[in-house]
Tab-separated table of C-alpha atoms in Angstrom:
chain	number	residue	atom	x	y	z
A	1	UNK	CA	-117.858	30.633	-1.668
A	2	UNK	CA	-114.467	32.426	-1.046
A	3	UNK	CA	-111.468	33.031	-2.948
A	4	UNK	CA	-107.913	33.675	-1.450
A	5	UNK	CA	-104.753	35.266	-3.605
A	6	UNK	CA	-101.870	34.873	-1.865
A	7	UNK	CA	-98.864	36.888	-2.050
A	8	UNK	CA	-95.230	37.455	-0.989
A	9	UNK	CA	-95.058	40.705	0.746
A	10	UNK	CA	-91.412	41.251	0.837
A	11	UNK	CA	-88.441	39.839	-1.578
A	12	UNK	CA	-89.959	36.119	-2.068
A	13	UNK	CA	-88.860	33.553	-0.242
A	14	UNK	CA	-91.124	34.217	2.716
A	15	UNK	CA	-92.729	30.410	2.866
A	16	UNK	CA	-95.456	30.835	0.518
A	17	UNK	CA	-95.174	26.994	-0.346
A	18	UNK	CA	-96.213	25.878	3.207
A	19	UNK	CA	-98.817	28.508	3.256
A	20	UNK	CA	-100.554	27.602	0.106
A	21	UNK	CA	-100.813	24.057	1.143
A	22	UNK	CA	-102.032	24.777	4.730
A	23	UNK	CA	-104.979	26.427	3.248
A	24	UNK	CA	-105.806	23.939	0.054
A	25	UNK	CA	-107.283	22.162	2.276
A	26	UNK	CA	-110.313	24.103	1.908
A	27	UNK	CA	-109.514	25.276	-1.600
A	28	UNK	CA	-111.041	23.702	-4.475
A	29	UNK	CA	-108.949	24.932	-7.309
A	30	UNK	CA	-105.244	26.220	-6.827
A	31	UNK	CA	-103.871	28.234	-9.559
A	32	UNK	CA	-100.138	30.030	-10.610
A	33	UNK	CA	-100.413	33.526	-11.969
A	34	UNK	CA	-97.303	34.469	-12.947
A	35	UNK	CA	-93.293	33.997	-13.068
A	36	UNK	CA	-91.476	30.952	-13.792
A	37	UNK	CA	-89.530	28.245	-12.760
A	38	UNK	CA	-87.318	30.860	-11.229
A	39	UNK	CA	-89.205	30.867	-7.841
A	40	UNK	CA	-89.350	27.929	-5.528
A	41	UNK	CA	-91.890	26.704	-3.203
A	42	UNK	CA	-90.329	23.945	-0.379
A	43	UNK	CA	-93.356	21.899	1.114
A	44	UNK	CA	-92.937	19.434	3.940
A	45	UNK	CA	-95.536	16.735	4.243
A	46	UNK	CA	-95.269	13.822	7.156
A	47	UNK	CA	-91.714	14.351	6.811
A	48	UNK	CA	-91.664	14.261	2.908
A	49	UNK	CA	-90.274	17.125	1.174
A	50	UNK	CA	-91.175	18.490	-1.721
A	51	UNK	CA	-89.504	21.368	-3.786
A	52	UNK	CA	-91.552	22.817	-6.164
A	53	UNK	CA	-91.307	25.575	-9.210
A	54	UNK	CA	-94.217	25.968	-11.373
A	55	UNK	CA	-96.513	23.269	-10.237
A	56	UNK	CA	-99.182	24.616	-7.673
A	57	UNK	CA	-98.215	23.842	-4.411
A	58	UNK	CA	-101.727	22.380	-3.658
A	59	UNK	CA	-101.207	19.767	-6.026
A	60	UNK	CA	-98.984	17.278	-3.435
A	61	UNK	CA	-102.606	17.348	-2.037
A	62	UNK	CA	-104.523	16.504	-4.718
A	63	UNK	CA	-106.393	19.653	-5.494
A	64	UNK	CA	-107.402	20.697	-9.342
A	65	UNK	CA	-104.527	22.907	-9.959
A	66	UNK	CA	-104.040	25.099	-13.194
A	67	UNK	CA	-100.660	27.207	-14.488
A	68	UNK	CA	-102.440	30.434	-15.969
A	69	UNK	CA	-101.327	32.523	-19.015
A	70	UNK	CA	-99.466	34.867	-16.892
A	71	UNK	CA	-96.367	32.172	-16.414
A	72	UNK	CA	-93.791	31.817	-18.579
A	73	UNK	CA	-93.376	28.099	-19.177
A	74	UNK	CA	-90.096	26.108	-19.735
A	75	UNK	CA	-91.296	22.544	-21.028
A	76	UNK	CA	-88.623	20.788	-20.342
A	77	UNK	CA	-88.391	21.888	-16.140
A	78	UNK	CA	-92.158	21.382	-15.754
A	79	UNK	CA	-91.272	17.506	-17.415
A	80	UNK	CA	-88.446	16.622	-14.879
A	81	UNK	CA	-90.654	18.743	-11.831
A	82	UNK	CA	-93.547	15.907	-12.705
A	83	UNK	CA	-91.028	13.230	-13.032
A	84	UNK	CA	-89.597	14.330	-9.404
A	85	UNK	CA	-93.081	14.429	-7.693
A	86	UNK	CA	-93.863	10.755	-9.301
A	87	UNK	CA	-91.212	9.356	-7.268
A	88	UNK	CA	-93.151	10.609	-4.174
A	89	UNK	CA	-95.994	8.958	-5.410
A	90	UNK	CA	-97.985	11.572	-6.930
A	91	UNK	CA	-99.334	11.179	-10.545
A	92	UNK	CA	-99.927	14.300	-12.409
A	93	UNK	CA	-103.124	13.296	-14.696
A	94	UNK	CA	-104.771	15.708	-17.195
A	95	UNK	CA	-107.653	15.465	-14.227
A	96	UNK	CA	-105.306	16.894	-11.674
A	97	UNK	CA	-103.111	19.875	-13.702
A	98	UNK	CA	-104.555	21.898	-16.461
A	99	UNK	CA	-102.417	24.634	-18.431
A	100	UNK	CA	-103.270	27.575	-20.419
A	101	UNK	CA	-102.880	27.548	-24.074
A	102	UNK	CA	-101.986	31.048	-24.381
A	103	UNK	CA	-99.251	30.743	-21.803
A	104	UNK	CA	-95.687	31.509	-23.409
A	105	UNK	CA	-92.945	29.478	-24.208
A	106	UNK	CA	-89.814	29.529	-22.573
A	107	UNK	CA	-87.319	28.308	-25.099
A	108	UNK	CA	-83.316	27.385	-24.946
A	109	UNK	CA	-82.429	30.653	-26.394
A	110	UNK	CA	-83.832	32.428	-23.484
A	111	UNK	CA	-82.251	30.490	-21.339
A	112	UNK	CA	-78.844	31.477	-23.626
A	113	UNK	CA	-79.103	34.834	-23.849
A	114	UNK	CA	-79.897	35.595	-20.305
A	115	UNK	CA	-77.104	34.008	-19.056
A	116	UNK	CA	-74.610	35.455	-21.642
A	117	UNK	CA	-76.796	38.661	-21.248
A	118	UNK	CA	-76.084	38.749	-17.286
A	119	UNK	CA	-72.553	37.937	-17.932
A	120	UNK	CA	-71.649	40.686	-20.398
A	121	UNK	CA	-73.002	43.399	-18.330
A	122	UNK	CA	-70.298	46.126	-17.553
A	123	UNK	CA	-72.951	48.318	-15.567
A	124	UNK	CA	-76.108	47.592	-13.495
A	125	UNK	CA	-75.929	43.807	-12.668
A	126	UNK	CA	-79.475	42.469	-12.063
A	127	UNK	CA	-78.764	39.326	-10.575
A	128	UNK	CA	-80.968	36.736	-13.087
A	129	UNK	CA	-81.086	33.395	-12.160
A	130	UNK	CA	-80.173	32.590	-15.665
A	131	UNK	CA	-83.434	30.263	-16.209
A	132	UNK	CA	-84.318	32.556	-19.205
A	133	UNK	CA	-87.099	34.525	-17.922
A	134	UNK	CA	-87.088	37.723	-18.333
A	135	UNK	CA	-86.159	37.353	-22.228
A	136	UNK	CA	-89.424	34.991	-22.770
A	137	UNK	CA	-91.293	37.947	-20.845
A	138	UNK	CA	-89.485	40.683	-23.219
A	139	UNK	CA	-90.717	38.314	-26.132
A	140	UNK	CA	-93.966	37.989	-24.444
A	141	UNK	CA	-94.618	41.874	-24.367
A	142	UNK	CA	-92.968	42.105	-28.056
A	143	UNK	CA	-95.327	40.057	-29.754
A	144	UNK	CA	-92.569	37.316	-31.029
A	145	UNK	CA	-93.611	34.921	-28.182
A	146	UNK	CA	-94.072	31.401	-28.931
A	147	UNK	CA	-97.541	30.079	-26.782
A	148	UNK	CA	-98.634	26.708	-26.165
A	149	UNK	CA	-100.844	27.073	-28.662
A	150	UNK	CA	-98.689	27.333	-31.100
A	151	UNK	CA	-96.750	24.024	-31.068
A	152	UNK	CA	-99.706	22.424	-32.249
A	153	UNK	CA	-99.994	24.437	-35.086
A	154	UNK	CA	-97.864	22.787	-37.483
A	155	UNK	CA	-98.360	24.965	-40.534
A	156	UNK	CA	-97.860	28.340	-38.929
A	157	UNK	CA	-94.877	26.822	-36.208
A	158	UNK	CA	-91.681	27.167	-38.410
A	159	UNK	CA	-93.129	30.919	-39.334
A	160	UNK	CA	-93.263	32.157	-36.034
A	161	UNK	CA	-90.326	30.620	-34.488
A	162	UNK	CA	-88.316	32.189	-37.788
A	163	UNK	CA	-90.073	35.769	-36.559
A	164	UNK	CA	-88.768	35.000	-32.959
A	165	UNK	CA	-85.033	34.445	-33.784
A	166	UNK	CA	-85.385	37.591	-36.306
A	167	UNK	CA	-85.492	39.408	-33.410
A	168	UNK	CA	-82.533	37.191	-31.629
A	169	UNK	CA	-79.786	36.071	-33.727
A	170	UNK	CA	-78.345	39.657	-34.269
A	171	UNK	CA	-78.604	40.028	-30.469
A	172	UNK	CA	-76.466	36.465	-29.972
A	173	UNK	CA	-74.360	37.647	-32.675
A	174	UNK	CA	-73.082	40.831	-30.689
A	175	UNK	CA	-73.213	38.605	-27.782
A	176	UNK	CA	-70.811	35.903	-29.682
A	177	UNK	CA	-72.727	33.587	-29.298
A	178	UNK	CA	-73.709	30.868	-31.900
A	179	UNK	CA	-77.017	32.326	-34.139
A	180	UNK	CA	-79.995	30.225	-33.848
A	181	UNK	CA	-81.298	27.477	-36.697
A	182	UNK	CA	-85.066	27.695	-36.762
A	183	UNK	CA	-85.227	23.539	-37.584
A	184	UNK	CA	-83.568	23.419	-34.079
A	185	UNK	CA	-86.134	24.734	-32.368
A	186	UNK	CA	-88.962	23.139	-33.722
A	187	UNK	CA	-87.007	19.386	-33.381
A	188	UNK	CA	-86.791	20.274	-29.622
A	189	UNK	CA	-90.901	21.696	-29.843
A	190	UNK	CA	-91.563	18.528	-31.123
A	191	UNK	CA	-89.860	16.263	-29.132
A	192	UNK	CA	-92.228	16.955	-25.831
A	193	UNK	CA	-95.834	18.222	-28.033
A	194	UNK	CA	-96.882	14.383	-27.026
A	195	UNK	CA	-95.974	14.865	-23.444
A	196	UNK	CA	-97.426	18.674	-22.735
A	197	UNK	CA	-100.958	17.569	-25.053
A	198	UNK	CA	-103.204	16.514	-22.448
A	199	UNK	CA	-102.765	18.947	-19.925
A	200	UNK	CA	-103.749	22.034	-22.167
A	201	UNK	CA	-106.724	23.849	-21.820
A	202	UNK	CA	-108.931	26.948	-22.071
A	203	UNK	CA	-108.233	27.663	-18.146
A	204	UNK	CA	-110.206	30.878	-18.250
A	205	UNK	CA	-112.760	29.271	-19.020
A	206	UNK	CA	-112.683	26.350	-16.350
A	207	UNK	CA	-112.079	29.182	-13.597
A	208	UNK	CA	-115.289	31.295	-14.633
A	209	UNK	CA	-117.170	27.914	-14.381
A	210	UNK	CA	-115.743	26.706	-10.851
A	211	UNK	CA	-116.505	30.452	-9.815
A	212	UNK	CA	-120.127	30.179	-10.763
A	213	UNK	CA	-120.126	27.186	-9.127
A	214	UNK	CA	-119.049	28.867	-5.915
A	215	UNK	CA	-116.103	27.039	-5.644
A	216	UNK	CA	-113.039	27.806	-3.129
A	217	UNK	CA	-109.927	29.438	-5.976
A	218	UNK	CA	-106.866	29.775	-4.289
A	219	UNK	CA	-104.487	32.164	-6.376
A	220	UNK	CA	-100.693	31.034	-5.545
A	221	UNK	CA	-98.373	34.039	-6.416
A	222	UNK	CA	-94.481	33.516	-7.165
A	223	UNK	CA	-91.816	35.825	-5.880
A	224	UNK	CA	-92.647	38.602	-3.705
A	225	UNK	CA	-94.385	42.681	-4.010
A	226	UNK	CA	-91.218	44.162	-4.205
A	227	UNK	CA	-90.106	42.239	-6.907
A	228	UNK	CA	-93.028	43.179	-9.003
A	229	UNK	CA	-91.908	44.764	-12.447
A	230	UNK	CA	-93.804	47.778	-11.804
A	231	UNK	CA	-93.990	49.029	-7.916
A	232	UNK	CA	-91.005	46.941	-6.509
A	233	UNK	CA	-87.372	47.881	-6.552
A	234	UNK	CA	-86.852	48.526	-9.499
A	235	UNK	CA	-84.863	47.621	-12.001
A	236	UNK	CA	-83.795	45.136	-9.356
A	237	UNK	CA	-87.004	43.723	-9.794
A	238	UNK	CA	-88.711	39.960	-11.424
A	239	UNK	CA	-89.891	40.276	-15.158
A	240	UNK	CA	-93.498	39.818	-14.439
A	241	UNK	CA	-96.027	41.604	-12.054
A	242	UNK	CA	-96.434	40.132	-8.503
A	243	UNK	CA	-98.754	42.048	-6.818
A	244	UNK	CA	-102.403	40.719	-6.098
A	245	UNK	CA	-104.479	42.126	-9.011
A	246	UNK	CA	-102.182	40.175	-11.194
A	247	UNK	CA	-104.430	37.345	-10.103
A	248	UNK	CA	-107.126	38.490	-12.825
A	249	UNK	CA	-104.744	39.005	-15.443
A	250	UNK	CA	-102.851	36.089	-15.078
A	251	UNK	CA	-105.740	33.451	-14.678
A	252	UNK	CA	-108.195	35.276	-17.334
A	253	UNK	CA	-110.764	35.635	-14.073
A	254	UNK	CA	-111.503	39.527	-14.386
A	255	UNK	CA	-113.355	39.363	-11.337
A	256	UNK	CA	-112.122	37.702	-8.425
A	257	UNK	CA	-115.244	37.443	-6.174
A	258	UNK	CA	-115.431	37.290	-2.527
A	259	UNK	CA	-111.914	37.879	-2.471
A	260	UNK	CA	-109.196	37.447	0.664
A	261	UNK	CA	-105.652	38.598	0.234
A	262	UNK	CA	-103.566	36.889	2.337
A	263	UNK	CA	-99.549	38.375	2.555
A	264	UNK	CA	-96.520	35.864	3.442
A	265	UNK	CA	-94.992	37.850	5.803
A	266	UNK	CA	-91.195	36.600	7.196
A	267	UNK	CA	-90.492	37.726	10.349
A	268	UNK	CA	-86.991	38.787	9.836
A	269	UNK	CA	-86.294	39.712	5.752
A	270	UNK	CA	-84.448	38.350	3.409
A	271	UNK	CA	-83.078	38.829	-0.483
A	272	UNK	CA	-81.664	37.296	-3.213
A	273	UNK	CA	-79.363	38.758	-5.884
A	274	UNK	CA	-78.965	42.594	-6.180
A	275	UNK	CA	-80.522	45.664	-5.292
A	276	UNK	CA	-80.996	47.961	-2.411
A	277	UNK	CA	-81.827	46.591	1.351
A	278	UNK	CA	-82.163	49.149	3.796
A	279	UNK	CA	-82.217	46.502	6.279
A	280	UNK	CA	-79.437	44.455	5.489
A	281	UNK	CA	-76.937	42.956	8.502
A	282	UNK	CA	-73.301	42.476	6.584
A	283	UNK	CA	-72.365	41.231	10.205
A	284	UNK	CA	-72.998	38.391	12.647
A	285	UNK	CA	-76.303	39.531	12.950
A	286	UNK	CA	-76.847	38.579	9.231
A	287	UNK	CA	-75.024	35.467	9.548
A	288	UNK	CA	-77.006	34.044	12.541
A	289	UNK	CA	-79.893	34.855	10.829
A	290	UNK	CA	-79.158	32.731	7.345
A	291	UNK	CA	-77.628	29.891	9.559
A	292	UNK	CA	-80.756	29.357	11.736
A	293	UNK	CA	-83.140	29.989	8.869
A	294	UNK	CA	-81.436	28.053	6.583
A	295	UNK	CA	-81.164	30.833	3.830
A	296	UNK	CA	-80.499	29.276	0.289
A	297	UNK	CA	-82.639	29.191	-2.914
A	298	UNK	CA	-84.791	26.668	-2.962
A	299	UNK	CA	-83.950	26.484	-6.900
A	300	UNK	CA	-80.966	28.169	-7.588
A	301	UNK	CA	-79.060	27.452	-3.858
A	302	UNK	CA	-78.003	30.850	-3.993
A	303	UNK	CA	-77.061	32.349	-0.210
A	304	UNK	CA	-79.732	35.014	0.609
A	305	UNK	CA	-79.089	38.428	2.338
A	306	UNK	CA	-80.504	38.647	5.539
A	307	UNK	CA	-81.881	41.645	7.811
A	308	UNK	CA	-84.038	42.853	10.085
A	309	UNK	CA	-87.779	43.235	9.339
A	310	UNK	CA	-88.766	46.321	7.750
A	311	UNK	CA	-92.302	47.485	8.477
A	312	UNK	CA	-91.871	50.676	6.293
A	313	UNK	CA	-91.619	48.159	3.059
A	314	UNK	CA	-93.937	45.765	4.648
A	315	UNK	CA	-96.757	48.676	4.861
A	316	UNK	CA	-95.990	49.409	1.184
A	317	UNK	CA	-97.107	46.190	0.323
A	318	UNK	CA	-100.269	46.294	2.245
A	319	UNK	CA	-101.063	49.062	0.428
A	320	UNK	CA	-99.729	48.341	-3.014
A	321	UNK	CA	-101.305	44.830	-2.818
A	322	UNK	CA	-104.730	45.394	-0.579
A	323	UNK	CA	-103.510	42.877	1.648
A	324	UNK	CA	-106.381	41.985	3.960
A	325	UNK	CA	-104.537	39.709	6.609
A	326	UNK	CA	-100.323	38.568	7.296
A	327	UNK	CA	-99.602	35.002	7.443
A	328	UNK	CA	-96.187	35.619	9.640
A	329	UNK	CA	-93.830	32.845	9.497
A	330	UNK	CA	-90.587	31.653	10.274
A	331	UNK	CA	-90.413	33.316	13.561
A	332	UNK	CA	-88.837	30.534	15.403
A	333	UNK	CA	-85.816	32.129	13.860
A	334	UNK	CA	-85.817	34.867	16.023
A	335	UNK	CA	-85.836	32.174	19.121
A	336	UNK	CA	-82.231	33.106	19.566
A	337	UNK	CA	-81.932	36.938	19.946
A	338	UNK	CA	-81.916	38.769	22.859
A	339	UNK	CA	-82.560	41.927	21.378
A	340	UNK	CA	-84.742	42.290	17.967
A	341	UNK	CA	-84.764	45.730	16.225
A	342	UNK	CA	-87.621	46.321	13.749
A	343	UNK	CA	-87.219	49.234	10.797
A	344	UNK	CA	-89.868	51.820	11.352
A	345	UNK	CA	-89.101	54.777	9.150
A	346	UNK	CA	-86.061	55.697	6.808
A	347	UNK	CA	-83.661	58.462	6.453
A	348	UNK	CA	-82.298	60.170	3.489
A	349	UNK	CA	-80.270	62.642	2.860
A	350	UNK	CA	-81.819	64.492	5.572
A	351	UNK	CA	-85.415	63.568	4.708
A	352	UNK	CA	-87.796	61.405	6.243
A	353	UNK	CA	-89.785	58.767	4.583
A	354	UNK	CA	-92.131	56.622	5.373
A	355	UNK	CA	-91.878	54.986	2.223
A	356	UNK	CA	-88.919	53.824	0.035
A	357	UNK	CA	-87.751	56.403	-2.815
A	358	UNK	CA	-88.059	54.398	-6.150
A	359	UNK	CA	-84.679	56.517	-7.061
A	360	UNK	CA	-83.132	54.064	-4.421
A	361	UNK	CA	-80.756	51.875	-6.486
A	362	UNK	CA	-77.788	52.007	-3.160
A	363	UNK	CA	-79.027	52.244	0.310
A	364	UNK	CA	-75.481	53.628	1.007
A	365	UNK	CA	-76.875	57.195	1.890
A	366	UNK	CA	-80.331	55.356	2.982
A	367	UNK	CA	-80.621	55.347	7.061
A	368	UNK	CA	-83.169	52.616	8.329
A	369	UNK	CA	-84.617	53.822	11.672
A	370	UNK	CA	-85.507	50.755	14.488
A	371	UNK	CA	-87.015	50.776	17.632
A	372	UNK	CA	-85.421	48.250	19.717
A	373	UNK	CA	-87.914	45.256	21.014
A	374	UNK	CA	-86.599	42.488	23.876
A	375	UNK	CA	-86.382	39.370	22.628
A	376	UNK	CA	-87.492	35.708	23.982
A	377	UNK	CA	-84.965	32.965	24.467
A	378	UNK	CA	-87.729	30.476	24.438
A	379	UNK	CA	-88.557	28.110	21.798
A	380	UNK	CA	-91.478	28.714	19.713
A	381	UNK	CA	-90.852	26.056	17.113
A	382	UNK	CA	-93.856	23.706	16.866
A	383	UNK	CA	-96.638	26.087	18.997
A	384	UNK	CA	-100.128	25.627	17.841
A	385	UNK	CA	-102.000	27.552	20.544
A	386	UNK	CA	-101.319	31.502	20.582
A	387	UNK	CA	-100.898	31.097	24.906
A	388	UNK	CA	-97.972	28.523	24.435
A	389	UNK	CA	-96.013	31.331	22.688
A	390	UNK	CA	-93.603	33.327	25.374
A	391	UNK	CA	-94.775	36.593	26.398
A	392	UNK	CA	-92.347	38.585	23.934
A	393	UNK	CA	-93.389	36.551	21.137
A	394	UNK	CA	-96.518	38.148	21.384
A	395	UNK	CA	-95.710	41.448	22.003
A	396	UNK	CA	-93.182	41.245	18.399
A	397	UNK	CA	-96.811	39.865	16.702
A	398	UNK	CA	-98.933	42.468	18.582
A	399	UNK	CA	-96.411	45.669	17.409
A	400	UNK	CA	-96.785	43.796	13.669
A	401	UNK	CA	-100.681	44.320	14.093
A	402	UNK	CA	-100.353	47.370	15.470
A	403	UNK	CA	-97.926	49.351	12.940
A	404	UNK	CA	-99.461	47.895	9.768
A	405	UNK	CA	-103.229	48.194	10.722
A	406	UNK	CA	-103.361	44.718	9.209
A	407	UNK	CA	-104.420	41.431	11.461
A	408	UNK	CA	-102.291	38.573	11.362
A	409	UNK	CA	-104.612	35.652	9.779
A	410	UNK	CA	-102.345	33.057	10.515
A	411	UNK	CA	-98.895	32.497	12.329
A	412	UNK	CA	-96.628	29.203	10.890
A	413	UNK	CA	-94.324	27.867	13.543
A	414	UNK	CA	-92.116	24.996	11.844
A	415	UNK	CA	-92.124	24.046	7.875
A	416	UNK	CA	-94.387	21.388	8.924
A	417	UNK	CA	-98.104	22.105	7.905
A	418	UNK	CA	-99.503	21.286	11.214
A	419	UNK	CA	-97.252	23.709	12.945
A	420	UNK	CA	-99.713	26.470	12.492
A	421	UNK	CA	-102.054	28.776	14.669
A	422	UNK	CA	-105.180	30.337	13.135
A	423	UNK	CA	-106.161	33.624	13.735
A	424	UNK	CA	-108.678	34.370	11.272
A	425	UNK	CA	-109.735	31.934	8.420
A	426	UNK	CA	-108.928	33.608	4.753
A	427	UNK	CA	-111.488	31.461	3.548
């Protein structure tokens, strides 16, 4: 038996989807920890592709999944997400996806009031992508959260929703925005209790058993590290922890046994919405970069910032997270440079650091330090045998290694699952 939690180690975005699904092949159980429909996994299967936001990703390949109490579910998303995957000819039985009943409720006045939130913002601008997260989390944390639970409880429902928009209709009013009927809510609640029914269960309880079973659990984080609520950029930051002991938490497994951390590790860095990025390319540098990598949201289409990899954050999240091995991907990307520079240390205001100041909220006065590394010309796209790489290639892998004190587990070469090369097994 042998568990893996995987993790972004940078912004998100760094092809966890492809990842996760690689290594369910040897996983008996996939589970989702935390976030929302917010963060997109994009999965390519014998040329079928599959864009995913809250279920697993190893459920395209027919692996017990479960969404854990540490997401924040919208209903309604996860409905047209199953619908979408049907098409492809996958049916999502009770047998296949199993959801916590203490998981909370994502309702349509989250959705509301982050978007008119977000809108009405004169100062700090977080960049939400308006799917209503972070007020279900605020809910979550202020004990007004509706759970899945609930909306079987017919007799206490109309109660608790009523305590909810307590809270939230004098916050829409100064917003000007319509107040909230409680009959509303519970009409919408109702409409898809039939649908939601049979995939709700006491997942804690499952995972504890599969455990003691010595099954394979594979923990499938959302986002990245520094997005986590607590030790990323903050307040530029997800609503929700993202780091790798949010596993536990998240699932209701306190202890994870026989655990591997694996980190998603782009080789090149990218981000979406605001905050500071010492890295950042506002050039052609940055454009190349989004144009070969294809840089948009896999949910929200948004164009992502792009820069140069940043070892200095990446070691922070080795750290932060107990990452045990990189899975490096996307590198093909960096096919086309001649020169590559990598961020070693930072800068500021006369000081160095080999860290990044959480009083960062500009990197105006922020000075990234590279070294300068040759680049390839050569294709790498498609390689599944460390030799075929060109000799560069490996070098750029080998400083990655050799800076973070971390080995690289596995290296993806194409979107394409086969496209891998193995280093070291996480399981």
């Amino acid at each position: 038996m042998s568990n893996v939690i995987v993790v972004g180690s940078q912004w998100g975005d760094e092809g966890k989807g492809k990842i996760v699904d690689w290594l369910s092949n040897k996983a008996d159980a996939v589970v989702r920890f935390q976030g929302g429909h917010n963060a997109g996994h994009t999965l390519v299967i014998d040329g079928k592709v599959y864009k995913l936001s809250l279920l697993p990703s190893g459920i395209v390949r027919g692996k017990k999944s479960f969404i854990g109490n540490g997401v924040v579910l919208d209903l309604w998303a996860l409905a047209k997400e199953i619908e979408a995957v049907s098409h492809k000819g996958i049916n999502i039985t009770a047998d296949l996806l199993s959801i916590s009943e203490t998981t909370s409720l994502i309702l349509s006045y989250h959705r509301e009031l982050d978007t008119a939130r977000e809108h009405k913002l004169d100062g700090i601008k977080i960049g939400t992508t308006g799917r209503g997260i972070g007020p279900a989390y605020e809910d979550k944390i202020g004990r007004r959260a509706i759970r899945l639970c609930d909306i079987f409880d017919k007799r206490n429902l109309k109660k608790k929703i009523e305590n909810a928009l307590f809270h939230h209709n004098p916050i829409r009013k100064g917003l000007g925005i319509n107040e909230v009927k409680s009959v509303d809510i519970l009409n919408q609640l109702n409409d898809i209790t039939n649908f939601i029914e049979p995939y709700v269960s006491n997942i804690w309880n499952d995972l504890i058993r599969l455990q003691n079973e010595e099954k394979n659990i594979l923990f499938e984080g959302a986002q990245g590290m520094l997005l986590d609520n607590d030790h990323g950029t903050y307040p530029f930051v997800t609503s929700s922890n993202t780091i790798s002991s949010q596993a536990s938490i998240g699932s209701g497994l306190g202890i994870i046994k026989n655990c591997f951390t694996l980190g998603i590790t782009k080789a090149y860095l990218t981000r979406v919405g605001e905050g500071p990025f010492p890295t950042e390319q506002n050039n052609s540098i940055g454009e190349k970069l989004g144009k070969i990598g294809n840089e948009f949201g896999t949910v929200t289409g948004r164009k992502r910032r792009c820069g140069w990899l940043d070892l200095v954050l990446l070691k922070q999240s080795v750290n932060i997270c107990g990452i045990h091995g990189l899975a490096l991907t996307k590198l093909d990307v960096l096919d086309h440079f001649e020169k590559i520079n990598v961020c070693i240390s930072y800068d500021f205001n006369g000081k160095k650091y080999n860290y990044l100041p959480p009083i960062i909220s500009s990197t105006d006065n922020l000075k990234a330090e590279y070294i300068e590394l040759d680049g390839w010309m050569e294709s790498t796209r498609g390689c599944r045998n460390f030799n075929e790489l060109p000799r560069n290639a490996k070098k750029y892998i080998e400083m990655l290694r050799e800076i973070t004190g971390v080995e690289i587990s596995l290296l993806s070469t194409s979107p394409e699952r086969k496209d891998t090369i193995l280093f070291k097994d996480p399981f």
